């Protein structure tokens, strides 16, 4: 199955990411509908021409028309939605998602899913520090990373369709990972960084220092403005992986602290040179 | 004493910051000379028209002509320079600096200084991840913070001159702090953030993850590309303050780890909401 403009695509959950999918897909010539419990979100997307139609409750006939559905919900809400409403979907419908954690989500959904439906997991690695459809914009995906997370239950056709979706939305790197590899990687690259930012921002009274701060503090705390409902759920769903990555970081931090305590300048410099070498691998243009 | 264009300004140390001072001051109509042991740095600044003259060794007559000298050297090199060469300076010359740590520097220099010279400390809070005069650019100061750090040995006139220097270079916030307050603030806002970035970048093998990384990891490790010679010296000069700030951070990080371990979602969310509230105080336009 190929992604083509005759397909009707549904977005369930019109928040920052769902709204950006809607805008991006409509801009690329697809017919897009949406469901969100918040009436204002549906109206906002309609007024902006990001969807051709939408509902603020789950209407059997409405959701039965989609060929492809993107779930942009929090993980547990997504699972409950499938439990309650998969009965209304058209046979052959492909489902995908944007969930930031895959273990405990992909397996659960695939296990309960009707055999004539297929769920192929994806993770668009993009976001902003503000939430809600009002802050959505399709450019958030341009040049970002997109990961497809198939299991043995998926067909090559669905994997390809899911990759196409990433391409159409202008993601740059499209890669494939297992749920386990995905969650280990995300624990380090994304969840640990949010833990660090939150800890740095809350470890002391700092508001009076704002006028002195340079770019480094601003950069390290940009993500300290955080959606607590979503991130706390993601942290706990990926708890073991996250705790493991937090321990690795803390060990390195304590080692550096010991070097400083001991006035061991050579060891500090060696650690900094290693840091510089590692960071170069992450350079990208304009960085 | 007012900063005016009849003054001849000397820059000692033509690196990233010294070079940016030279470029910025020349662009504002001042006559600027420079001394740097690296001949290529002096030539580069001359060829770019950032200085009208320069030397690659300390020439008695040459350095005796300046009314104001900006020392853009590493702290210990700065102190040694004063020891060795202050004898050649013209009576009444005002000295200032750009050093990132003030305790152990300001007092030391002011104590040994000839009574007919005055040293007023300053800290331009700006930088880049690359060093050397070849990476200098005057725009690095635009909109950044500039701190003047007077002691009881300073005259109001020198403090004002030093503030003028910051204004001329287009810094946005110009403020005044004691050496102790400055170093405590810098330990938290700047040194701790560099410790975190270096620890994050070196805590595990990560190069193969570059293609998956989102903006958050890039933001948190931007400063992990670090000048090890300079920063190790700054860390150790400010050791006690830095260790104290590292401990505050580690306590917050461990607290968050405990909440996650205990599945205490309410406590995690409360910490995140506090983080969001604190971060708002640091917002600036376009952030």
GROMACS .gro file of N, CA and C in nm, chain B residues 50-164:
model
  345
  337UNK      N    1   4.113   4.572   1.254
  337UNK     CA    2   4.057   4.578   1.389
  337UNK      C    3   4.148   4.650   1.486
  338UNK      N    4   4.276   4.661   1.451
  338UNK     CA    5   4.371   4.737   1.533
  338UNK      C    6   4.454   4.823   1.438
  339UNK      N    7   4.505   4.936   1.491
  339UNK     CA    8   4.587   5.022   1.406
  339UNK      C    9   4.734   4.983   1.416
  340UNK      N   10   4.771   4.917   1.525
  340UNK     CA   11   4.908   4.868   1.541
  340UNK      C   12   4.907   4.756   1.645
  341UNK      N   13   5.017   4.681   1.650
  341UNK     CA   14   5.023   4.569   1.744
  341UNK      C   15   5.162   4.514   1.759
  342UNK      N   16   5.183   4.438   1.865
  342UNK     CA   17   5.314   4.378   1.891
  342UNK      C   18   5.295   4.233   1.935
  343UNK      N   19   5.394   4.148   1.903
  343UNK     CA   20   5.387   4.010   1.949
  343UNK      C   21   5.481   3.985   2.068
  344UNK      N   22   5.538   4.092   2.121
  344UNK     CA   23   5.610   4.080   2.248
  344UNK      C   24   5.587   4.211   2.323
  345UNK      N   25   5.615   4.210   2.452
  345UNK     CA   26   5.588   4.329   2.532
  345UNK      C   27   5.701   4.431   2.514
  346UNK      N   28   5.666   4.538   2.450
  346UNK     CA   29   5.761   4.645   2.419
  346UNK      C   30   5.729   4.761   2.513
  347UNK      N   31   5.830   4.798   2.592
  347UNK     CA   32   5.817   4.902   2.696
  347UNK      C   33   5.747   5.031   2.645
  348UNK      N   34   5.801   5.083   2.536
  348UNK     CA   35   5.745   5.208   2.485
  348UNK      C   36   5.604   5.189   2.430
  349UNK      N   37   5.585   5.075   2.366
  349UNK     CA   38   5.454   5.050   2.305
  349UNK      C   39   5.344   5.042   2.411
  350UNK      N   40   5.365   4.963   2.516
  350UNK     CA   41   5.258   4.948   2.615
  350UNK      C   42   5.248   5.070   2.708
  351UNK      N   43   5.349   5.156   2.702
  351UNK     CA   44   5.346   5.276   2.786
  351UNK      C   45   5.259   5.385   2.729
  352UNK      N   46   5.201   5.364   2.612
  352UNK     CA   47   5.124   5.471   2.546
  352UNK      C   48   4.973   5.464   2.574
  353UNK      N   49   4.925   5.351   2.632
  353UNK     CA   50   4.779   5.333   2.643
  353UNK      C   51   4.717   5.405   2.763
  354UNK      N   52   4.596   5.455   2.741
  354UNK     CA   53   4.520   5.517   2.850
  354UNK      C   54   4.432   5.414   2.920
  355UNK      N   55   4.391   5.315   2.843
  355UNK     CA   56   4.304   5.209   2.895
  355UNK      C   57   4.353   5.078   2.835
  356UNK      N   58   4.366   4.976   2.919
  356UNK     CA   59   4.408   4.845   2.868
  356UNK      C   60   4.307   4.739   2.910
  357UNK      N   61   4.264   4.659   2.813
  357UNK     CA   62   4.174   4.547   2.840
  357UNK      C   63   4.257   4.418   2.838
  358UNK      N   64   4.259   4.347   2.948
  358UNK     CA   65   4.331   4.221   2.954
  358UNK      C   66   4.236   4.106   2.923
  359UNK      N   67   4.260   4.040   2.811
  359UNK     CA   68   4.177   3.927   2.771
  359UNK      C   69   4.264   3.802   2.773
  360UNK      N   70   4.314   3.771   2.891
  360UNK     CA   71   4.405   3.658   2.912
  360UNK      C   72   4.342   3.560   3.009
  361UNK      N   73   4.397   3.438   3.016
  361UNK     CA   74   4.355   3.346   3.122
  361UNK      C   75   4.399   3.407   3.255
  362UNK      N   76   4.328   3.378   3.363
  362UNK     CA   77   4.351   3.445   3.492
  362UNK      C   78   4.498   3.445   3.536
  363UNK      N   79   4.562   3.330   3.538
  363UNK     CA   80   4.698   3.325   3.590
  363UNK      C   81   4.798   3.398   3.501
  364UNK      N   82   4.774   3.393   3.371
  364UNK     CA   83   4.859   3.466   3.277
  364UNK      C   84   4.844   3.616   3.299
  365UNK      N   85   4.722   3.657   3.326
  365UNK     CA   86   4.693   3.798   3.355
  365UNK      C   87   4.774   3.844   3.477
  366UNK      N   88   4.769   3.767   3.584
  366UNK     CA   89   4.839   3.804   3.707
  366UNK      C   90   4.990   3.811   3.683
  367UNK      N   91   5.043   3.713   3.608
  367UNK     CA   92   5.188   3.715   3.579
  367UNK      C   93   5.227   3.836   3.494
  368UNK      N   94   5.139   3.872   3.400
  368UNK     CA   95   5.166   3.988   3.314
  368UNK      C   96   5.180   4.114   3.400
  369UNK      N   97   5.088   4.132   3.493
  369UNK     CA   98   5.093   4.250   3.581
  369UNK      C   99   5.223   4.250   3.662
  370UNK      N  100   5.256   4.137   3.719
  370UNK     CA  101   5.381   4.127   3.795
  370UNK      C  102   5.501   4.173   3.713
  371UNK      N  103   5.507   4.122   3.589
  371UNK     CA  104   5.626   4.145   3.507
  371UNK      C  105   5.631   4.282   3.438
  372UNK      N  106   5.516   4.331   3.396
  372UNK     CA  107   5.520   4.446   3.305
  372UNK      C  108   5.450   4.573   3.352
  373UNK      N  109   5.388   4.573   3.468
  373UNK     CA  110   5.318   4.694   3.510
  373UNK      C  111   5.414   4.813   3.523
  374UNK      N  112   5.539   4.783   3.545
  374UNK     CA  113   5.640   4.891   3.556
  374UNK      C  114   5.645   4.979   3.433
  375UNK      N  115   5.604   4.925   3.317
  375UNK     CA  116   5.614   5.002   3.193
  375UNK      C  117   5.489   5.086   3.162
  376UNK      N  118   5.385   5.071   3.239
  376UNK     CA  119   5.261   5.141   3.206
  376UNK      C  120   5.269   5.288   3.245
  377UNK      N  121   5.195   5.368   3.171
  377UNK     CA  122   5.190   5.513   3.194
  377UNK      C  123   5.114   5.542   3.323
  378UNK      N  124   5.158   5.632   3.406
  378UNK     CA  125   5.081   5.668   3.527
  378UNK      C  126   4.938   5.706   3.489
  379UNK      N  127   4.842   5.659   3.569
  379UNK     CA  128   4.703   5.693   3.542
  379UNK      C  129   4.632   5.596   3.448
  380UNK      N  130   4.703   5.500   3.394
  380UNK     CA  131   4.639   5.403   3.304
  380UNK      C  132   4.533   5.323   3.381
  381UNK      N  133   4.418   5.307   3.317
  381UNK     CA  134   4.313   5.224   3.375
  381UNK      C  135   4.322   5.085   3.313
  382UNK      N  136   4.317   4.983   3.398
  382UNK     CA  137   4.320   4.845   3.349
  382UNK      C  138   4.185   4.779   3.374
  383UNK      N  139   4.140   4.701   3.279
  383UNK     CA  140   4.020   4.621   3.303
  383UNK      C  141   4.045   4.482   3.245
  384UNK      N  142   3.952   4.391   3.266
  384UNK     CA  143   3.975   4.253   3.222
  384UNK      C  144   3.845   4.190   3.175
  385UNK      N  145   3.851   4.062   3.142
  385UNK     CA  146   3.732   3.990   3.095
  385UNK      C  147   3.722   3.855   3.167
  386UNK      N  148   3.799   3.839   3.272
  386UNK     CA  149   3.814   3.710   3.338
  386UNK      C  150   3.682   3.657   3.395
  387UNK      N  151   3.661   3.527   3.380
  387UNK     CA  152   3.535   3.466   3.420
  387UNK      C  153   3.521   3.436   3.567
  388UNK      N  154   3.630   3.449   3.644
  388UNK     CA  155   3.625   3.431   3.789
  388UNK      C  156   3.695   3.551   3.852
  389UNK      N  157   3.643   3.601   3.962
  389UNK     CA  158   3.699   3.723   4.019
  389UNK      C  159   3.772   3.703   4.151
  390UNK      N  160   3.725   3.613   4.239
  390UNK     CA  161   3.796   3.589   4.365
  390UNK      C  162   3.933   3.531   4.330
  391UNK      N  163   4.036   3.580   4.397
  391UNK     CA  164   4.170   3.528   4.369
  391UNK      C  165   4.234   3.600   4.251
  392UNK      N  166   4.158   3.681   4.182
  392UNK     CA  167   4.214   3.756   4.069
  392UNK      C  168   4.212   3.906   4.101
  393UNK      N  169   4.092   3.957   4.130
  393UNK     CA  170   4.078   4.101   4.151
  393UNK      C  171   4.163   4.147   4.270
  394UNK      N  172   4.152   4.075   4.382
  394UNK     CA  173   4.225   4.114   4.502
  394UNK      C  174   4.376   4.106   4.478
  395UNK      N  175   4.418   3.997   4.415
  395UNK     CA  176   4.561   3.976   4.388
  395UNK      C  177   4.618   4.088   4.302
  396UNK      N  178   4.547   4.121   4.197
  396UNK     CA  179   4.597   4.226   4.107
  396UNK      C  180   4.595   4.362   4.176
  397UNK      N  181   4.485   4.392   4.243
  397UNK     CA  182   4.475   4.525   4.306
  397UNK      C  183   4.581   4.543   4.416
  398UNK      N  184   4.614   4.436   4.484
  398UNK     CA  185   4.711   4.441   4.593
  398UNK      C  186   4.852   4.471   4.541
  399UNK      N  187   4.885   4.411   4.426
  399UNK     CA  188   5.022   4.427   4.376
  399UNK      C  189   5.038   4.548   4.285
  400UNK      N  190   4.926   4.613   4.251
  400UNK     CA  191   4.931   4.718   4.148
  400UNK      C  192   4.996   4.847   4.201
  401UNK      N  193   5.070   4.912   4.114
  401UNK     CA  194   5.126   5.043   4.147
  401UNK      C  195   5.013   5.137   4.188
  402UNK      N  196   5.038   5.225   4.287
  402UNK     CA  197   4.930   5.313   4.334
  402UNK      C  198   4.882   5.414   4.230
  403UNK      N  199   4.963   5.436   4.126
  403UNK     CA  200   4.921   5.534   4.023
  403UNK      C  201   4.851   5.466   3.905
  404UNK      N  202   4.813   5.338   3.923
  404UNK     CA  203   4.734   5.266   3.821
  404UNK      C  204   4.605   5.221   3.890
  405UNK      N  205   4.502   5.194   3.811
  405UNK     CA  206   4.378   5.142   3.872
  405UNK      C  207   4.325   5.026   3.789
  406UNK      N  208   4.291   4.918   3.860
  406UNK     CA  209   4.231   4.802   3.793
  406UNK      C  210   4.084   4.789   3.832
  407UNK      N  211   3.997   4.797   3.734
  407UNK     CA  212   3.854   4.780   3.757
  407UNK      C  213   3.810   4.654   3.679
  408UNK      N  214   3.761   4.555   3.752
  408UNK     CA  215   3.731   4.425   3.692
  408UNK      C  216   3.596   4.427   3.619
  409UNK      N  217   3.589   4.352   3.511
  409UNK     CA  218   3.464   4.339   3.435
  409UNK      C  219   3.451   4.197   3.382
  410UNK      N  220   3.329   4.157   3.355
  410UNK     CA  221   3.305   4.026   3.295
  410UNK      C  222   3.200   4.036   3.185
  411UNK      N  223   3.245   4.033   3.059
  411UNK     CA  224   3.150   4.031   2.948
  411UNK      C  225   3.096   3.888   2.936
  412UNK      N  226   2.966   3.869   2.960
  412UNK     CA  227   2.911   3.732   2.958
  412UNK      C  228   2.872   3.691   2.817
  413UNK      N  229   2.973   3.663   2.740
  413UNK     CA  230   2.950   3.625   2.601
  413UNK      C  231   3.062   3.533   2.559
  414UNK      N  232   3.038   3.451   2.463
  414UNK     CA  233   3.140   3.361   2.415
  414UNK      C  234   3.088   3.280   2.299
  415UNK      N  235   3.175   3.195   2.246
  415UNK     CA  236   3.135   3.105   2.139
  415UNK      C  237   3.201   2.971   2.166
  416UNK      N  238   3.160   2.869   2.090
  416UNK     CA  239   3.218   2.737   2.113
  416UNK      C  240   3.350   2.719   2.038
  417UNK      N  241   3.394   2.822   1.969
  417UNK     CA  242   3.523   2.814   1.904
  417UNK      C  243   3.608   2.927   1.960
  418UNK      N  244   3.737   2.907   1.963
  418UNK     CA  245   3.824   3.008   2.024
  418UNK      C  246   3.914   3.071   1.918
  419UNK      N  247   3.994   3.169   1.960
  419UNK     CA  248   4.090   3.231   1.870
  419UNK      C  249   4.035   3.355   1.802
  420UNK      N  250   4.127   3.445   1.768
  420UNK     CA  251   4.089   3.572   1.707
  420UNK      C  252   4.017   3.551   1.574
  421UNK      N  253   4.046   3.439   1.508
  421UNK     CA  254   3.982   3.411   1.378
  421UNK      C  255   3.831   3.394   1.393
  422UNK      N  256   3.785   3.360   1.512
  422UNK     CA  257   3.642   3.344   1.537
  422UNK      C  258   3.579   3.465   1.606
  423UNK      N  259   3.660   3.567   1.629
  423UNK     CA  260   3.609   3.686   1.697
  423UNK      C  261   3.507   3.758   1.609
  424UNK      N  262   3.408   3.818   1.672
  424UNK     CA  263   3.317   3.907   1.599
  424UNK      C  264   3.248   3.996   1.701
  425UNK      N  265   3.238   4.122   1.670
  425UNK     CA  266   3.188   4.219   1.767
  425UNK      C  267   3.043   4.193   1.806
  426UNK      N  268   2.968   4.126   1.718
  426UNK     CA  269   2.826   4.102   1.744
  426UNK      C  270   2.802   4.005   1.860
  427UNK      N  271   2.908   3.934   1.902
  427UNK     CA  272   2.892   3.840   2.012
  427UNK      C  273   2.847   3.912   2.140
  428UNK      N  274   2.874   4.042   2.147
  428UNK     CA  275   2.837   4.118   2.267
  428UNK      C  276   2.697   4.180   2.259
  429UNK      N  277   2.644   4.192   2.138
  429UNK     CA  278   2.516   4.262   2.120
  429UNK      C  279   2.407   4.192   2.200
  430UNK      N  280   2.344   4.265   2.290
  430UNK     CA  281   2.234   4.209   2.368
  430UNK      C  282   2.278   4.121   2.483
  431UNK      N  283   2.408   4.100   2.502
  431UNK     CA  284   2.456   4.014   2.611
  431UNK      C  285   2.468   4.093   2.742
  432UNK      N  286   2.503   4.022   2.848
  432UNK     CA  287   2.517   4.084   2.980
  432UNK      C  288   2.662   4.121   3.009
  433UNK      N  289   2.678   4.230   3.080
  433UNK     CA  290   2.812   4.281   3.112
  433UNK      C  291   2.811   4.320   3.259
  434UNK      N  292   2.909   4.269   3.331
  434UNK     CA  293   2.911   4.294   3.475
  434UNK      C  294   3.039   4.366   3.515
  435UNK      N  295   3.023   4.471   3.593
  435UNK     CA  296   3.137   4.544   3.648
  435UNK      C  297   3.150   4.500   3.794
  436UNK      N  298   3.275   4.473   3.838
  436UNK     CA  299   3.295   4.417   3.970
  436UNK      C  300   3.394   4.502   4.049
  437UNK      N  301   3.346   4.613   4.105
  437UNK     CA  302   3.435   4.703   4.178
  437UNK      C  303   3.463   4.652   4.321
  438UNK      N  304   3.572   4.700   4.379
  438UNK     CA  305   3.599   4.676   4.521
  438UNK      C  306   3.615   4.813   4.586
  439UNK      N  307   3.647   4.813   4.714
  439UNK     CA  308   3.664   4.942   4.784
  439UNK      C  309   3.788   5.017   4.733
  440UNK      N  310   3.870   4.951   4.655
  440UNK     CA  311   3.989   5.019   4.600
  440UNK      C  312   3.957   5.099   4.474
  441UNK      N  313   3.838   5.084   4.421
  441UNK     CA  314   3.807   5.151   4.295
  441UNK      C  315   3.745   5.289   4.314
  442UNK      N  316   3.771   5.375   4.217
  442UNK     CA  317   3.712   5.509   4.217
  442UNK      C  318   3.582   5.506   4.137
  443UNK      N  319   3.487   5.592   4.170
  443UNK     CA  320   3.363   5.600   4.092
  443UNK      C  321   3.392   5.629   3.944
  444UNK      N  322   3.497   5.705   3.918
  444UNK     CA  323   3.530   5.741   3.779
  444UNK      C  324   3.567   5.617   3.697
  445UNK      N  325   3.646   5.529   3.757
  445UNK     CA  326   3.688   5.408   3.685
  445UNK      C  327   3.569   5.314   3.663
  446UNK      N  328   3.480   5.308   3.764
  446UNK     CA  329   3.360   5.224   3.749
  446UNK      C  330   3.277   5.275   3.632
  447UNK      N  331   3.263   5.406   3.625
  447UNK     CA  332   3.185   5.465   3.516
  447UNK      C  333   3.249   5.441   3.380
  448UNK      N  334   3.380   5.454   3.375
  448UNK     CA  335   3.453   5.429   3.251
  448UNK      C  336   3.432   5.285   3.205
  449UNK      N  337   3.436   5.195   3.302
  449UNK     CA  338   3.422   5.054   3.270
  449UNK      C  339   3.279   5.023   3.220
  450UNK      N  340   3.181   5.088   3.282
  450UNK     CA  341   3.043   5.073   3.235
  450UNK      C  342   3.028   5.128   3.094
  451UNK      N  343   3.092   5.242   3.070
  451UNK     CA  344   3.088   5.303   2.935
  451UNK      C  345   3.141   5.206   2.830
   0.00000   0.00000   0.00000
